Amino acid sequence: MPNVETRHAIDPVSAKSFDTQSLRQHFHVDGLFVPGTLKLVYTHYDRMMLGSAVPTDKDIVLEHVAETGTPGVLDRREMGVLNIGEAGTITVDGTTYEVGAGEVLYIGRGAGPITFSAPGRYYILSAPAHHTYPTKLIKIADARRVELGSAETANERVIIQFLHPEVCESCQLLMGYTQFAPGSVWNTMPAHRHDRRMEAYLYFDLSEEQRVFHFMGEPDETRHMVIANEEAIISPPWSIHSGAGTGAYTFCWAMAGDNVDFTDMDMVPMETLR
């Protein structure tokens, strides 16, 4: 049985009163990527579920999650899996996919048991689905690339989009990751919100001694949390989501909500941030 934790939705007025411990309790996810373990966090933000699977000498099988209320975890859901480790295999409905480092496997609604095999380190994201799209392995070369930022503002980066309408059809799950040019550390700055969708971040490829300062909150009431390698953040729709690292890092972003328009953002002018 998977280790499943439930996170309830928090409104912005309540969040203003949180201290650091309370912020981390509600929005920060650690303890991921433990060898031999399947961990899931079921959120009440658009019913997004995130987690990890790290198989060792035994495969890890994901089939039933009581929190979804269905016999099979994907009976009414879709899933995206990013491998942040060495190449491994994932078996879905009798078909085995070799998922290399940095590649994403999309798994459509109605798929049967999902088997994760070593030596991969798998980051799992899932959201409710109203339609079945085919399971698809997306290589890095097949992803959509968007270059943004500049060295002068320390945010020169490339956004690599995997679950995106131009790459792989999905119901509501959008997913990809962002990599930075040497010396650039700021992600998603200038900041934005999208009230129609929640977002989740996974920070990885970060050295053990380095940290990312993740910023959240309403634009005029920002907060921060200090994040280590392979830790995640649940970002509510009312919050900005941005960060700066003390060293090089990559972050995986994923969204679920009303649409799959990546550009559906409410930009936040820099002068309004507090």
Short mmCIF file of C-alpha atoms in Angstrom, two decimals:
data_model
loop_
_atom_site.label_atom_id
_atom_site.label_comp_id
_atom_site.label_asym_id
_atom_site.label_seq_id
_atom_site.Cartn_x
_atom_site.Cartn_y
_atom_site.Cartn_z
CA MET A 1 0.00 0.00 0.00
CA PRO A 2 1.29 3.50 -0.80
CA ASN A 3 2.08 6.00 1.92
CA VAL A 4 -0.57 8.71 1.30
CA GLU A 5 -0.86 12.07 3.02
CA THR A 6 -3.81 14.45 2.55
CA ARG A 7 -3.36 18.22 2.37
CA HIS A 8 -6.45 20.42 2.69
CA ALA A 9 -6.86 23.73 0.90
CA ILE A 10 -5.88 26.92 2.76
CA ASP A 11 -7.38 30.34 2.03
CA PRO A 12 -5.17 33.45 1.73
CA VAL A 13 -6.55 35.15 4.86
CA SER A 14 -5.63 32.16 7.03
CA ALA A 15 -2.21 31.86 5.40
CA LYS A 16 -1.31 35.41 6.44
CA SER A 17 -1.22 34.28 10.08
CA PHE A 18 1.07 31.28 9.51
CA ASP A 19 4.56 31.13 10.91
CA THR A 20 7.33 29.24 9.14
CA GLN A 21 6.39 25.90 10.68
CA SER A 22 2.74 26.27 9.63
CA LEU A 23 3.68 27.32 6.09
CA ARG A 24 5.86 24.24 5.72
CA GLN A 25 3.19 21.99 7.23
CA HIS A 26 0.63 23.01 4.62
CA PHE A 27 2.65 23.82 1.49
CA HIS A 28 6.05 22.08 1.73
CA VAL A 29 6.57 18.40 0.84
CA ASP A 30 9.69 16.57 1.99
CA GLY A 31 10.56 12.93 2.54
CA LEU A 32 10.27 12.13 -1.14
CA PHE A 33 12.47 9.66 -3.07
CA VAL A 34 13.12 7.16 -0.31
CA PRO A 35 14.52 3.89 -1.73
CA GLY A 36 11.93 1.11 -1.87
CA THR A 37 9.09 3.53 -1.09
CA LEU A 38 6.01 4.90 -2.84
CA LYS A 39 4.85 8.20 -1.32
CA LEU A 40 1.82 10.24 -2.45
CA VAL A 41 0.34 13.55 -1.31
CA TYR A 42 -3.35 13.98 -2.13
CA THR A 43 -4.23 17.68 -2.22
CA HIS A 44 -7.56 19.49 -2.18
CA TYR A 45 -6.22 21.96 -4.75
CA ASP A 46 -7.92 20.78 -7.94
CA ARG A 47 -7.45 17.25 -6.51
CA MET A 48 -3.84 17.24 -7.67
CA MET A 49 -1.82 14.30 -6.36
CA LEU A 50 1.97 14.32 -6.30
CA GLY A 51 4.55 11.89 -5.05
CA SER A 52 7.50 9.64 -5.76
CA ALA A 53 8.49 6.03 -6.38
CA VAL A 54 12.03 4.71 -5.95
CA PRO A 55 12.16 0.99 -6.73
CA THR A 56 15.19 -1.02 -5.67
CA ASP A 57 15.54 -4.78 -6.03
CA LYS A 58 11.74 -5.05 -5.98
CA ASP A 59 9.33 -3.34 -8.34
CA ILE A 60 6.82 -0.85 -6.96
CA VAL A 61 3.23 -1.30 -8.12
CA LEU A 62 0.70 1.54 -7.99
CA GLU A 63 -2.88 0.33 -8.37
CA HIS A 64 -5.29 1.41 -5.62
CA VAL A 65 -5.33 4.67 -3.68
CA ALA A 66 -8.23 4.87 -1.25
CA GLU A 67 -8.28 8.67 -1.34
CA THR A 68 -9.43 8.67 -4.99
CA GLY A 69 -12.58 6.69 -4.16
CA THR A 70 -12.16 4.36 -7.16
CA PRO A 71 -10.93 0.75 -7.44
CA GLY A 72 -8.03 1.79 -9.66
CA VAL A 73 -6.03 4.97 -9.15
CA LEU A 74 -6.49 6.03 -12.78
CA ASP A 75 -10.12 4.99 -13.22
CA ARG A 76 -11.00 8.71 -13.34
CA ARG A 77 -7.54 10.24 -13.48
CA GLU A 78 -4.54 10.86 -15.73
CA MET A 79 -0.88 10.83 -14.71
CA GLY A 80 2.49 12.25 -15.65
CA VAL A 81 5.74 10.66 -14.45
CA LEU A 82 9.14 12.37 -14.66
CA ASN A 83 12.28 10.30 -14.17
CA ILE A 84 14.93 12.36 -12.36
CA GLY A 85 17.29 9.39 -11.95
CA GLU A 86 18.94 6.82 -14.18
CA ALA A 87 17.01 5.19 -17.00
CA GLY A 88 14.38 2.76 -15.73
CA THR A 89 11.19 1.13 -16.93
CA ILE A 90 7.50 1.70 -16.26
CA THR A 91 4.95 -0.93 -17.27
CA VAL A 92 1.37 0.13 -18.02
CA ASP A 93 -1.33 -2.30 -19.19
CA GLY A 94 1.28 -4.86 -20.25
CA THR A 95 3.42 -2.40 -22.23
CA THR A 96 6.87 -1.54 -20.88
CA TYR A 97 8.37 1.91 -21.50
CA GLU A 98 12.05 2.69 -20.99
CA VAL A 99 12.04 6.14 -19.41
CA GLY A 100 15.38 7.88 -19.53
CA ALA A 101 16.68 10.64 -17.29
CA GLY A 102 14.65 13.80 -17.82
CA GLU A 103 11.93 12.04 -19.81
CA VAL A 104 8.20 12.02 -19.06
CA LEU A 105 5.63 9.25 -19.42
CA TYR A 106 2.01 10.37 -19.79
CA ILE A 107 -0.50 7.74 -18.65
CA GLY A 108 -4.11 8.13 -19.75
CA ARG A 109 -7.31 7.66 -17.80
CA GLY A 110 -8.38 4.06 -17.25
CA ALA A 111 -4.91 2.51 -17.29
CA GLY A 112 -4.48 -0.53 -15.09
CA PRO A 113 -1.72 -1.15 -12.51
CA ILE A 114 1.47 0.86 -13.00
CA THR A 115 4.75 -0.90 -12.26
CA PHE A 116 7.89 1.12 -11.56
CA SER A 117 11.22 -0.68 -12.00
CA ALA A 118 14.76 0.27 -10.98
CA PRO A 119 16.96 2.17 -11.29
CA GLY A 120 14.73 5.20 -11.94
CA ARG A 121 13.69 7.91 -9.46
CA TYR A 122 10.16 8.72 -10.46
CA TYR A 123 8.26 11.90 -9.69
CA ILE A 124 4.51 11.31 -9.97
CA LEU A 125 1.74 13.80 -10.73
CA SER A 126 -1.94 13.02 -11.23
CA ALA A 127 -5.18 14.97 -11.72
CA PRO A 128 -8.82 14.07 -12.46
CA ALA A 129 -9.59 13.39 -16.13
CA HIS A 130 -12.80 13.46 -18.19
CA HIS A 131 -11.43 11.74 -21.31
CA THR A 132 -8.94 9.01 -22.15
CA TYR A 133 -5.87 10.06 -24.12
CA PRO A 134 -3.28 7.45 -25.13
CA THR A 135 -0.30 6.70 -22.92
CA LYS A 136 2.78 8.31 -24.45
CA LEU A 137 6.50 8.42 -23.72
CA ILE A 138 7.89 11.89 -24.36
CA LYS A 139 11.60 12.21 -25.06
CA ILE A 140 13.49 15.43 -24.37
CA ALA A 141 13.92 16.00 -28.11
CA ASP A 142 10.14 15.83 -28.56
CA ALA A 143 9.37 18.43 -25.89
CA ARG A 144 8.58 22.07 -26.63
CA ARG A 145 11.29 24.57 -25.65
CA VAL A 146 10.68 28.19 -24.67
CA GLU A 147 13.64 30.45 -23.87
CA LEU A 148 13.05 33.34 -21.48
CA GLY A 149 14.88 35.87 -19.33
CA SER A 150 18.36 37.31 -19.54
CA ALA A 151 21.72 37.17 -17.82
CA GLU A 152 21.30 40.81 -16.74
CA THR A 153 18.27 39.90 -14.60
CA ALA A 154 19.74 36.54 -13.46
CA ASN A 155 16.79 34.59 -14.93
CA GLU A 156 18.00 33.31 -18.30
CA ARG A 157 16.26 29.96 -18.61
CA VAL A 158 14.64 27.43 -20.91
CA ILE A 159 11.20 26.03 -20.18
CA ILE A 160 10.91 22.45 -21.44
CA GLN A 161 7.23 21.56 -21.90
CA PHE A 162 6.19 17.88 -21.98
CA LEU A 163 2.49 17.76 -21.14
CA HIS A 164 1.44 20.64 -23.38
CA PRO A 165 -1.21 20.68 -26.15
CA GLU A 166 1.46 20.95 -28.85
CA VAL A 167 3.36 17.92 -27.49
CA CYS A 168 0.98 15.51 -25.73
CA GLU A 169 -2.78 15.77 -25.28
CA SER A 170 -4.11 15.68 -21.73
CA CYS A 171 -7.33 16.63 -19.98
CA GLN A 172 -5.99 19.20 -17.52
CA LEU A 173 -2.52 18.17 -16.46
CA LEU A 174 0.29 20.43 -17.69
CA MET A 175 3.86 19.48 -16.86
CA GLY A 176 7.47 20.26 -17.68
CA TYR A 177 10.65 21.58 -16.12
CA THR A 178 12.85 24.65 -16.25
CA GLN A 179 16.63 24.75 -16.55
CA PHE A 180 18.89 27.78 -16.09
CA ALA A 181 21.89 29.27 -17.87
CA PRO A 182 25.06 29.44 -15.75
CA GLY A 183 24.82 32.24 -13.21
CA SER A 184 21.04 32.62 -13.44
CA VAL A 185 19.11 31.73 -10.29
CA TRP A 186 15.63 33.35 -10.45
CA ASN A 187 12.65 31.31 -11.59
CA THR A 188 9.25 32.71 -12.58
CA MET A 189 10.25 36.32 -11.98
CA PRO A 190 8.51 38.64 -12.75
CA ALA A 191 5.93 36.69 -10.79
CA HIS A 192 2.40 35.72 -11.73
CA ARG A 193 -0.68 33.99 -10.41
CA HIS A 194 -3.41 31.99 -12.16
CA ASP A 195 -6.59 31.86 -10.13
CA ARG A 196 -7.98 29.18 -12.44
CA ARG A 197 -5.21 26.64 -11.76
CA MET A 198 -3.05 25.38 -8.93
CA GLU A 199 0.61 24.52 -9.37
CA ALA A 200 3.19 22.21 -7.83
CA TYR A 201 6.97 22.61 -7.92
CA LEU A 202 9.70 20.01 -7.43
CA TYR A 203 13.21 21.38 -6.97
CA PHE A 204 15.97 18.97 -7.98
CA ASP A 205 19.55 18.80 -9.35
CA LEU A 206 20.47 21.01 -6.38
CA SER A 207 23.73 20.37 -4.52
CA GLU A 208 23.38 19.08 -0.97
CA GLU A 209 24.82 22.24 0.57
CA GLN A 210 22.71 24.62 -1.54
CA ARG A 211 19.11 25.84 -1.04
CA VAL A 212 16.30 27.48 -2.96
CA PHE A 213 14.33 30.34 -1.41
CA HIS A 214 10.77 29.77 -2.61
CA PHE A 215 8.42 32.74 -2.49
CA MET A 216 4.66 32.42 -2.14
CA GLY A 217 1.68 34.42 -0.87
CA GLU A 218 -0.45 37.20 -2.26
CA PRO A 219 1.61 39.85 -4.10
CA ASP A 220 1.28 42.37 -1.28
CA GLU A 221 1.87 39.78 1.48
CA THR A 222 4.69 37.49 0.34
CA ARG A 223 6.29 34.71 2.40
CA HIS A 224 9.24 32.43 1.78
CA MET A 225 10.34 28.88 2.54
CA VAL A 226 13.85 27.45 2.32
CA ILE A 227 13.89 24.31 0.17
CA ALA A 228 16.49 21.56 -0.20
CA ASN A 229 17.11 19.19 -3.09
CA GLU A 230 14.21 16.94 -4.18
CA GLU A 231 11.65 18.76 -2.08
CA ALA A 232 8.33 20.04 -3.41
CA ILE A 233 5.95 22.95 -2.95
CA ILE A 234 2.16 22.98 -3.31
CA SER A 235 1.19 26.38 -4.69
CA PRO A 236 -2.45 27.50 -4.28
CA PRO A 237 -4.15 29.47 -7.08
CA TRP A 238 -4.16 32.73 -5.09
CA SER A 239 -0.40 32.67 -4.52
CA ILE A 240 2.60 33.76 -6.51
CA HIS A 241 5.22 31.05 -7.04
CA SER A 242 8.80 32.06 -7.57
CA GLY A 243 12.23 31.19 -6.27
CA ALA A 244 15.93 31.94 -6.23
CA GLY A 245 18.69 29.43 -5.62
CA THR A 246 22.06 29.73 -3.96
CA GLY A 247 23.39 27.41 -6.67
CA ALA A 248 22.36 25.66 -9.87
CA TYR A 249 19.06 23.75 -9.84
CA THR A 250 16.17 22.54 -11.98
CA PHE A 251 12.49 22.64 -11.09
CA CYS A 252 9.58 20.60 -12.37
CA TRP A 253 6.31 22.52 -12.60
CA ALA A 254 2.86 21.01 -12.99
CA MET A 255 -0.59 22.58 -13.14
CA ALA A 256 -4.20 21.39 -12.95
CA GLY A 257 -7.41 23.37 -13.21
CA ASP A 258 -9.78 24.92 -15.71
CA ASN A 259 -7.71 24.77 -18.91
CA VAL A 260 -4.48 23.70 -20.59
CA ASP A 261 -3.47 27.15 -21.86
CA PHE A 262 0.08 27.54 -20.55
CA THR A 263 -0.04 31.31 -21.09
CA ASP A 264 -3.15 31.77 -18.89
CA MET A 265 -1.39 33.87 -16.26
CA ASP A 266 -2.19 36.96 -14.23
CA MET A 267 1.09 38.87 -14.29
CA VAL A 268 2.18 40.69 -11.15
CA PRO A 269 3.98 44.03 -11.72
CA MET A 270 7.26 44.15 -9.85
CA GLU A 271 6.29 47.36 -8.08
CA THR A 272 3.28 45.71 -6.41
CA LEU A 273 5.32 43.03 -4.63
CA ARG A 274 5.68 43.47 -0.89
#
